[in-house]
Tab-separated table of C-alpha atoms in Angstrom:
chain	number	residue	atom	x	y	z
J	371	MET	CA	30.830	-85.920	-4.502
J	372	PRO	CA	33.629	-84.602	-2.244
J	373	PRO	CA	32.718	-84.344	1.437
J	374	THR	CA	31.933	-80.919	2.684
J	375	LYS	CA	33.935	-79.363	5.487
J	376	GLU	CA	31.935	-79.472	8.708
J	377	SER	CA	32.369	-76.687	11.219
J	378	LYS	CA	32.306	-77.238	14.969
J	379	ARG	CA	29.035	-75.376	15.242
J	380	ASP	CA	27.356	-77.748	12.729
J	381	ARG	CA	28.396	-80.911	14.532
J	382	PRO	CA	25.683	-82.798	16.446
J	383	GLY	CA	25.645	-81.986	20.120
J	384	ALA	CA	27.730	-78.834	19.743
J	385	ALA	CA	26.668	-75.567	21.306
J	386	GLU	CA	27.804	-72.011	20.673
J	387	GLY	CA	31.544	-71.472	20.969
J	388	GLY	CA	32.243	-75.175	20.201
J	389	ARG	CA	31.370	-76.358	23.739
J	390	PRO	CA	29.466	-79.698	23.684
J	391	ARG	CA	25.888	-79.541	24.829
J	392	GLY	CA	25.291	-80.678	28.379
J	393	THR	CA	28.782	-79.708	29.550
J	394	PRO	CA	28.444	-77.711	32.785
J	395	GLN	CA	29.776	-74.173	32.614
J	396	ARG	CA	32.261	-73.191	35.283
J	397	LEU	CA	31.306	-70.578	37.870
J	398	GLY	CA	33.957	-68.134	36.667
J	399	ASP	CA	32.666	-68.362	33.098
J	400	ARG	CA	29.091	-67.754	34.222
J	401	VAL	CA	30.108	-64.753	36.339
J	402	PHE	CA	32.173	-63.252	33.507
J	403	SER	CA	29.409	-63.829	30.963
J	404	GLY	CA	26.809	-62.246	33.230
J	405	ALA	CA	29.065	-59.278	34.035
J	406	SER	CA	29.795	-58.673	30.349
J	407	THR	CA	26.111	-58.845	29.432
J	408	GLY	CA	25.198	-56.576	32.321
J	409	ALA	CA	27.833	-54.021	31.310
J	410	GLY	CA	26.511	-53.939	27.760
J	411	VAL	CA	22.931	-53.513	28.934
J	412	LEU	CA	24.007	-50.830	31.429
J	413	ILE	CA	25.572	-48.770	28.648
J	414	LEU	CA	22.324	-48.874	26.679
J	415	VAL	CA	20.327	-47.945	29.788
J	416	ILE	CA	22.600	-44.982	30.544
J	417	LEU	CA	22.421	-43.819	26.923
J	418	ALA	CA	18.632	-44.062	26.951
J	419	GLY	CA	18.528	-42.212	30.286
J	420	VAL	CA	20.661	-39.367	28.952
J	421	ALA	CA	18.478	-39.093	25.851
J	422	ALA	CA	15.292	-39.105	27.957
J	423	PHE	CA	16.667	-36.406	30.263
J	424	LEU	CA	17.695	-34.168	27.362
J	425	ILE	CA	14.343	-34.565	25.611
J	426	ALA	CA	12.365	-33.898	28.799
J	427	GLU	CA	14.355	-30.791	29.712
J	428	ALA	CA	14.471	-29.460	26.138
J	429	TRP	CA	10.741	-29.974	25.536
J	430	PRO	CA	9.603	-26.548	26.859
J	431	ALA	CA	12.093	-24.758	24.578
J	432	LEU	CA	11.107	-26.852	21.552
J	433	TRP	CA	7.473	-25.777	21.829
J	434	ALA	CA	7.929	-22.259	23.188
J	435	ASP	CA	6.985	-19.152	21.215
J	436	SER	CA	9.786	-17.692	19.117
J	437	GLU	CA	9.914	-14.417	21.035
J	438	ASP	CA	10.320	-16.275	24.351
J	439	VAL	CA	13.466	-18.090	23.228
J	440	THR	CA	16.829	-16.406	23.772
J	441	GLY	CA	17.405	-14.015	20.870
J	442	GLY	CA	13.714	-13.845	20.002
J	443	ASP	CA	14.073	-15.776	16.720
J	444	GLY	CA	13.035	-19.272	17.768
J	445	ILE	CA	14.917	-22.379	18.765
J	446	VAL	CA	16.039	-23.264	15.228
J	447	LEU	CA	17.700	-19.912	14.549
J	448	TYR	CA	19.244	-20.002	18.023
J	449	VAL	CA	20.817	-23.445	17.576
J	450	TRP	CA	21.833	-23.149	13.921
J	451	PRO	CA	24.789	-20.691	14.323
J	452	VAL	CA	26.381	-22.661	17.175
J	453	LEU	CA	25.734	-25.946	15.356
J	454	PHE	CA	27.441	-24.499	12.286
J	455	GLY	CA	30.420	-23.424	14.381
J	456	THR	CA	30.616	-26.880	15.970
J	457	LEU	CA	30.575	-28.666	12.621
J	458	ILE	CA	33.042	-26.366	10.844
J	459	SER	CA	35.580	-26.401	13.704
J	460	ALA	CA	35.415	-30.179	14.191
J	461	THR	CA	35.535	-30.922	10.457
J	462	PHE	CA	38.585	-28.760	9.740
J	463	ALA	CA	40.299	-30.073	12.870
J	464	LEU	CA	39.737	-33.608	11.584
J	465	VAL	CA	41.084	-32.679	8.141
J	466	ILE	CA	44.284	-31.397	9.757
J	467	ALA	CA	44.715	-34.128	12.363
J	468	THR	CA	43.974	-37.303	10.364
J	469	PRO	CA	46.892	-37.114	7.855
J	470	LEU	CA	49.253	-36.146	10.683
J	471	ALA	CA	48.017	-39.049	12.809
J	472	VAL	CA	48.554	-41.531	9.960
J	473	ALA	CA	52.038	-40.132	9.241
J	474	ILE	CA	53.079	-40.228	12.917
J	475	ALA	CA	51.690	-43.750	13.339
J	476	LEU	CA	53.601	-44.947	10.259
J	477	PHE	CA	56.821	-43.352	11.475
J	478	ILE	CA	56.513	-44.957	14.910
J	479	SER	CA	55.533	-48.392	13.588
J	480	HIS	CA	57.696	-48.773	10.469
J	481	TYR	CA	60.427	-46.128	10.261
J	482	ALA	CA	61.704	-45.061	13.668
J	483	PRO	CA	64.300	-47.145	15.563
J	484	ARG	CA	62.800	-49.219	18.354
J	485	ARG	CA	63.974	-46.988	21.207
J	486	VAL	CA	62.878	-43.802	19.450
J	487	ALA	CA	59.517	-45.368	18.555
J	488	SER	CA	58.956	-46.423	22.167
J	489	LEU	CA	59.770	-42.922	23.439
J	490	LEU	CA	57.527	-41.262	20.860
J	491	GLY	CA	54.716	-43.649	21.748
J	492	TYR	CA	54.924	-42.616	25.403
J	493	VAL	CA	54.997	-38.924	24.470
J	494	ILE	CA	51.932	-39.279	22.245
J	495	ASP	CA	50.051	-41.133	24.982
J	496	LEU	CA	50.984	-38.463	27.536
J	497	LEU	CA	49.651	-35.732	25.242
J	498	ALA	CA	46.200	-37.274	25.556
J	499	ALA	CA	46.335	-36.719	29.335
J	500	VAL	CA	46.895	-32.950	29.091
J	501	PRO	CA	43.753	-31.091	30.306
J	502	SER	CA	41.823	-29.192	27.679
J	503	ILE	CA	42.140	-25.929	29.599
J	504	ILE	CA	45.931	-26.117	29.133
J	505	PHE	CA	45.473	-26.373	25.381
J	506	GLY	CA	43.128	-23.386	25.503
J	507	LEU	CA	45.627	-21.275	27.431
J	508	TRP	CA	48.374	-22.297	25.010
J	509	GLY	CA	46.176	-21.282	22.096
J	510	VAL	CA	45.483	-17.837	23.590
J	511	ALA	CA	48.959	-17.051	24.950
J	512	GLU	CA	51.219	-18.547	22.276
J	513	LEU	CA	49.388	-19.618	19.156
J	514	ALA	CA	47.044	-16.651	18.694
J	515	PRO	CA	49.808	-13.966	18.550
J	516	MET	CA	51.800	-16.141	16.149
J	517	THR	CA	48.902	-16.277	13.674
J	518	VAL	CA	48.319	-12.509	13.420
J	519	GLY	CA	50.935	-11.941	10.698
J	520	PRO	CA	50.078	-15.019	8.593
J	521	THR	CA	46.329	-14.299	8.744
J	522	GLU	CA	46.897	-10.726	7.565
J	523	TRP	CA	48.868	-12.114	4.616
J	524	LEU	CA	46.067	-14.588	3.880
J	525	ALA	CA	43.469	-11.817	3.962
J	526	ASP	CA	45.535	-9.615	1.626
J	527	ASN	CA	46.516	-12.309	-0.896
J	528	LEU	CA	43.851	-15.015	-0.634
J	529	GLY	CA	40.874	-12.916	0.417
J	530	PHE	CA	38.873	-14.141	-2.581
J	531	ILE	CA	38.576	-17.509	-0.810
J	532	PRO	CA	35.649	-17.429	1.654
J	533	LEU	CA	37.778	-19.060	4.366
J	534	PHE	CA	40.178	-16.086	4.347
J	535	ASP	CA	37.779	-13.279	3.563
J	536	GLY	CA	38.939	-11.170	6.510
J	537	PRO	CA	39.496	-8.626	7.863
J	538	ALA	CA	42.103	-10.477	9.904
J	539	SER	CA	41.758	-10.305	13.666
J	540	ALA	CA	44.281	-8.095	15.464
J	541	THR	CA	44.309	-10.413	18.500
J	542	GLY	CA	44.531	-13.746	16.691
J	543	ARG	CA	41.644	-15.238	18.685
J	544	THR	CA	39.917	-16.688	15.656
J	545	MET	CA	38.199	-19.840	14.532
J	546	LEU	CA	41.460	-20.833	12.820
J	547	VAL	CA	43.270	-20.909	16.169
J	548	ALA	CA	40.420	-22.907	17.700
J	549	ILE	CA	40.664	-25.410	14.828
J	550	ILE	CA	44.424	-25.821	15.284
J	551	VAL	CA	43.992	-26.319	19.030
J	552	LEU	CA	41.297	-28.948	18.424
J	553	ALA	CA	43.528	-30.702	15.863
J	554	VAL	CA	46.355	-30.932	18.402
J	555	MET	CA	43.942	-32.236	21.039
J	556	ILE	CA	42.523	-35.057	18.911
J	557	LEU	CA	45.898	-36.024	17.434
J	558	PRO	CA	47.004	-38.320	20.322
J	559	ILE	CA	43.733	-40.291	20.325
J	560	ALA	CA	43.738	-40.920	16.583
J	561	THR	CA	47.479	-41.667	16.517
J	562	ALA	CA	47.270	-44.244	19.320
J	563	VAL	CA	44.456	-46.190	17.650
J	564	ILE	CA	46.046	-46.116	14.188
J	565	ARG	CA	49.514	-46.997	15.515
J	566	GLU	CA	48.265	-50.143	17.261
J	567	ALA	CA	46.518	-51.271	14.071
J	568	PHE	CA	49.641	-50.726	11.966
J	569	LEU	CA	51.718	-52.719	14.456
J	570	GLN	CA	49.310	-55.663	14.080
J	571	THR	CA	49.766	-55.897	10.306
J	572	PRO	CA	50.582	-59.566	9.472
J	573	ARG	CA	54.323	-59.925	9.141
J	574	LEU	CA	53.901	-62.363	6.269
J	575	HIS	CA	52.139	-59.705	4.180
J	576	GLU	CA	54.967	-57.228	4.712
J	577	GLU	CA	57.683	-59.781	3.981
J	578	ALA	CA	55.861	-61.053	0.887
J	579	SER	CA	55.625	-57.523	-0.511
J	580	LEU	CA	59.310	-56.870	0.100
J	581	ALA	CA	60.247	-60.253	-1.372
J	582	LEU	CA	58.408	-59.367	-4.577
J	583	GLY	CA	60.616	-56.293	-4.975
J	584	ALA	CA	58.389	-53.634	-3.435
J	585	THR	CA	60.001	-50.654	-1.775
J	586	ARG	CA	59.165	-49.851	1.833
J	587	TRP	CA	56.576	-47.264	0.794
J	588	GLU	CA	55.005	-49.668	-1.724
J	589	MET	CA	54.833	-52.323	1.005
J	590	ILE	CA	53.099	-49.837	3.317
J	591	ARG	CA	50.691	-48.768	0.593
J	592	MET	CA	49.759	-52.337	-0.411
J	593	ALA	CA	49.872	-54.161	2.952
J	594	VAL	CA	49.831	-51.810	5.938
J	595	LEU	CA	47.352	-49.124	4.895
J	596	PRO	CA	44.647	-51.564	3.680
J	597	PHE	CA	44.971	-53.542	6.912
J	598	GLY	CA	44.654	-50.405	9.052
J	599	ARG	CA	41.894	-48.719	7.047
J	600	SER	CA	39.201	-49.520	9.595
J	601	ALA	CA	41.432	-48.270	12.406
J	602	ILE	CA	42.041	-45.021	10.529
J	603	ILE	CA	38.286	-44.493	10.264
J	604	GLY	CA	37.683	-45.510	13.876
J	605	GLY	CA	40.487	-43.349	15.261
J	606	SER	CA	39.360	-40.386	13.204
J	607	MET	CA	35.789	-40.741	14.445
J	608	LEU	CA	36.996	-40.947	18.055
J	609	GLY	CA	38.883	-37.710	17.497
J	610	LEU	CA	35.871	-36.154	15.806
J	611	GLY	CA	33.725	-37.056	18.801
J	612	ARG	CA	36.106	-35.221	21.122
J	613	ALA	CA	36.284	-32.218	18.795
J	614	LEU	CA	32.488	-31.991	18.615
J	615	GLY	CA	32.132	-31.960	22.395
J	616	GLU	CA	35.198	-29.904	23.358
J	617	THR	CA	34.261	-27.051	25.674
J	618	MET	CA	36.945	-25.206	27.601
J	619	ALA	CA	39.616	-24.910	24.925
J	620	VAL	CA	37.198	-23.384	22.404
J	621	ALA	CA	35.561	-21.188	25.050
J	622	ILE	CA	38.942	-19.777	26.104
J	623	VAL	CA	40.111	-19.120	22.547
J	624	LEU	CA	36.907	-17.525	21.233
J	625	SER	CA	35.651	-16.276	24.622
J	626	ALA	CA	32.511	-14.677	23.192
J	627	ASN	CA	29.256	-15.911	21.718
J	628	ARG	CA	28.589	-14.793	18.176
J	629	ASP	CA	25.209	-15.530	16.607
J	630	ILE	CA	26.594	-15.536	13.095
J	631	VAL	CA	27.147	-18.078	10.342
J	632	SER	CA	30.380	-17.448	8.477
J	633	PHE	CA	33.014	-19.539	6.714
J	634	ASP	CA	35.627	-16.871	7.477
J	635	LEU	CA	38.248	-18.463	9.729
J	636	ILE	CA	40.503	-15.458	10.362
J	637	SER	CA	38.057	-12.723	11.362
J	638	SER	CA	37.331	-11.632	14.921
J	639	ALA	CA	33.608	-12.352	14.353
J	640	ASN	CA	33.447	-16.114	14.847
J	641	SER	CA	30.674	-18.630	15.198
J	642	SER	CA	30.702	-20.242	18.621
J	643	THR	CA	30.228	-23.960	19.257
J	644	ILE	CA	27.410	-25.676	21.127
J	645	ALA	CA	29.582	-26.858	24.013
J	646	ALA	CA	31.361	-23.510	24.419
J	647	ASN	CA	28.062	-21.629	24.212
J	648	ILE	CA	26.574	-23.780	26.983
J	649	ALA	CA	29.643	-23.304	29.199
J	650	LEU	CA	29.668	-19.519	28.773
J	651	SER	CA	25.907	-18.943	28.972
J	652	PHE	CA	24.737	-21.454	31.574
J	653	PRO	CA	25.875	-19.598	34.746
J	654	GLU	CA	23.711	-16.566	33.887
J	655	SER	CA	20.705	-18.483	32.546
J	656	SER	CA	17.451	-19.375	34.266
J	657	GLY	CA	13.992	-20.625	33.365
J	658	LEU	CA	13.413	-21.094	29.651
J	659	ASP	CA	16.983	-20.049	28.851
J	660	VAL	CA	18.236	-23.201	30.588
J	661	ASN	CA	15.815	-25.320	28.552
J	662	THR	CA	17.095	-23.635	25.398
J	663	LEU	CA	20.682	-24.496	26.248
J	664	ILE	CA	19.685	-28.098	26.985
J	665	ALA	CA	17.900	-28.207	23.624
J	666	SER	CA	21.174	-27.237	21.925
J	667	GLY	CA	22.855	-29.995	23.943
J	668	LEU	CA	20.247	-32.418	22.621
J	669	VAL	CA	21.227	-31.421	19.079
J	670	LEU	CA	24.901	-32.039	19.883
J	671	PHE	CA	23.984	-35.427	21.391
J	672	ALA	CA	22.117	-36.377	18.212
J	673	VAL	CA	24.959	-35.240	15.937
J	674	THR	CA	27.546	-37.189	17.922
J	675	LEU	CA	25.338	-40.285	17.900
J	676	LEU	CA	24.838	-40.068	14.137
J	677	VAL	CA	28.579	-39.629	13.543
J	678	ASN	CA	29.417	-42.712	15.606
J	679	MET	CA	26.681	-44.769	13.948
J	680	GLY	CA	27.972	-43.758	10.524
J	681	ALA	CA	31.528	-44.685	11.469
J	682	ARG	CA	30.373	-48.055	12.779
J	683	ALA	CA	28.489	-48.715	9.532
J	684	VAL	CA	31.593	-47.927	7.462
J	685	ILE	CA	33.780	-50.163	9.637
J	686	ASN	CA	31.290	-53.036	9.429
J	687	ARG	CA	31.234	-52.793	5.635
J	688	ARG	CA	35.023	-53.219	5.570
J	689	ARG	CA	35.139	-55.971	8.183
J	690	GLU	CA	35.136	-58.758	5.581
J	691	PHE	CA	38.421	-57.445	4.159
J	692	SER	CA	40.618	-56.846	7.160
J	693	GLY	CA	43.918	-57.618	5.413
J	694	ALA	CA	44.470	-60.704	7.542
J	695	ASN	CA	42.382	-63.172	5.545
């Protein structure tokens, strides 16, 4: 019977990490290990503290009478329109930004000359540092007027589609503009993550594909994209997290709270988002109204947590096939 291959961990006297048992650990290793463990525990403690605070402050609104809640229809009907606006804006922003992020990352990593790729990488990274209020002002001052004509055409010719039902807004301050602004804002984050993954694709895989007669696109499709699939999901979820919690840009573009639920993206009557609603309503709120706003923040916290947990589950399922094995 052929001998089985013995790993370092299975050898007698071996401890975790391949270090023999009884070997003293250096002071620097102990300090680093303790600091890393403490940082991980601290994150969990902070997360639990935030959740406890939100639940405690939202509790009065969750159990209050319907007529006492802002709007007089109960906490569920108060949160649902802004939750709908949050989900629809973030989802469409992700749909727009993810293909662009993948295309830009591929161009930088596999098509552009080295100097051009380096310059584009710096520009993309700098875009992530632009404050959200600047994006909001750009959306109001430049993007909104530019969309008035196209949205009128969409309402006249594609009005049978619920997304373009109309009537088109005369100012251009619509959910469509908010979605485009969010897509531009999350593009640098997703692009940076995906680009780094594409650059780490094993060179042997790329050269083997080309040696077998594959074109550059076939090599990318068979070697690069499978290797970076987890990064595409992770980068997209990072962008989605920012889109879900974005406040000032959406508040500036929409500027008004609308307690409606509508798929129409080009009308002046838009659903607000949870973060924008809190930012616009909090200065004038007091008493139970503050608890109601915190309750909507609790819903946003739960949605963001579920999205990140789902993304982590998908990434873990694909960990066994990383493209490097």
